[in-house]
Amino acid sequence: MHLAFVLGTRPEIIKLSSLICACIERGIRYTLIHTNQHYAANMDRLFFKELELPLAHFNLRVGSDVAQVQVKRMVMGIEPILQAMKPDYVIVQGDTNSSLAGGLAARKANIPIAHVEAGLRSFDKTMPEETNRIALDHMSNFWFCPSALQVELLASEGIEGRNVHITGNTGNDATLRYAQAAQANTDILERLGLRAERYLLLTCHRPSNTDDIAHFTTLIEAVQRLAAARSRPVIFPVHPRLGLKHWQIIERSSLIKTTDPLGYIDMLALVQGADLVMTDSGGLQEEACVLQRRCLVLRDNTERPESLDCGGSRLAPVETETSLIEAADELLHSRVTWSNPFGDGQAGQRILQVLLNDFGTGKP
């Protein structure tokens, strides 16, 4: 059996790492195609090193561009590789432009598509990710769902049958594997002058929070006011897509300490030490839940409602400069029953076994 992985972003590297490692451990042939959608070294090469992964066989170096151009360039780069390598399955993860391009190229090459983290829905079609994940689910041949909820959502769209599987989330595989090592093997708190439980952690990159500069200004002011109310500094690893205007707004906030994008191990350690996590990232929502950190989700919807069910996370769209103070107070006093709804850390092994079994039948 020969698998082709298409990835291009930090979350995909993390969330496919356990499946790639499973291939290596079991001697399964694979080809790794990297679109380089995330082109900053500290959002790319560092993750391969920390997650103990060999570098990609092919790097398309697509970089940043508007979505339509980016996807077109990716498909044009991926399709001839698939035609030449002739893998038995193409593996894509999540909802990025890279995963969509991988699915489109595989469909054109008539190769079965396996969608990891299938069935997620925010029900917000203004999100580019929602469009990507729906399109991918409706062109895929195998669907690997984190939980039973996604199986139900797929069935409501007419996608069901023997190739829909509940596997747990591969992102959770990485969290469980590296959480303890992250605390032991990084000095990130010392480097940033932090004490555990005495800082807030912020990430923010989605267009809904960053494209409208007026809204971004309100969000940063809300973070600043929360930090003042809690007497805590805020650590903000700034995503490369934020520009000069964003930086000018951030720099006016005395309690927000910015960093360059951080490696996976450093971020895991920061999450574990944070008094509160604020994020619009789906993956970080999961990590906060698994690592039992209270989390404000800076959105009015989420494709990961499981992270809300234990009470440790809550939706907190920023509408006014005091929104986060109110949301944090409610979260602080809410009853939390910590649980891990994202699996036991063996999702990658389960996915690989499903594909091995299918390959053995000769019926993709």
Short mmCIF file of N, CA and C in Angstrom, two decimals, residues 15 180 185:
data_model
loop_
_atom_site.label_atom_id
_atom_site.label_comp_id
_atom_site.label_asym_id
_atom_site.label_seq_id
_atom_site.Cartn_x
_atom_site.Cartn_y
_atom_site.Cartn_z
N LYS A 15 -1.46 17.47 13.08
CA LYS A 15 -2.56 16.51 13.11
C LYS A 15 -2.34 15.30 12.21
N GLN A 180 3.61 16.14 28.25
CA GLN A 180 4.54 16.02 29.38
C GLN A 180 5.95 16.43 28.97
N ASN A 185 10.94 19.95 28.53
CA ASN A 185 11.98 20.22 27.53
C ASN A 185 11.99 21.63 26.96
#
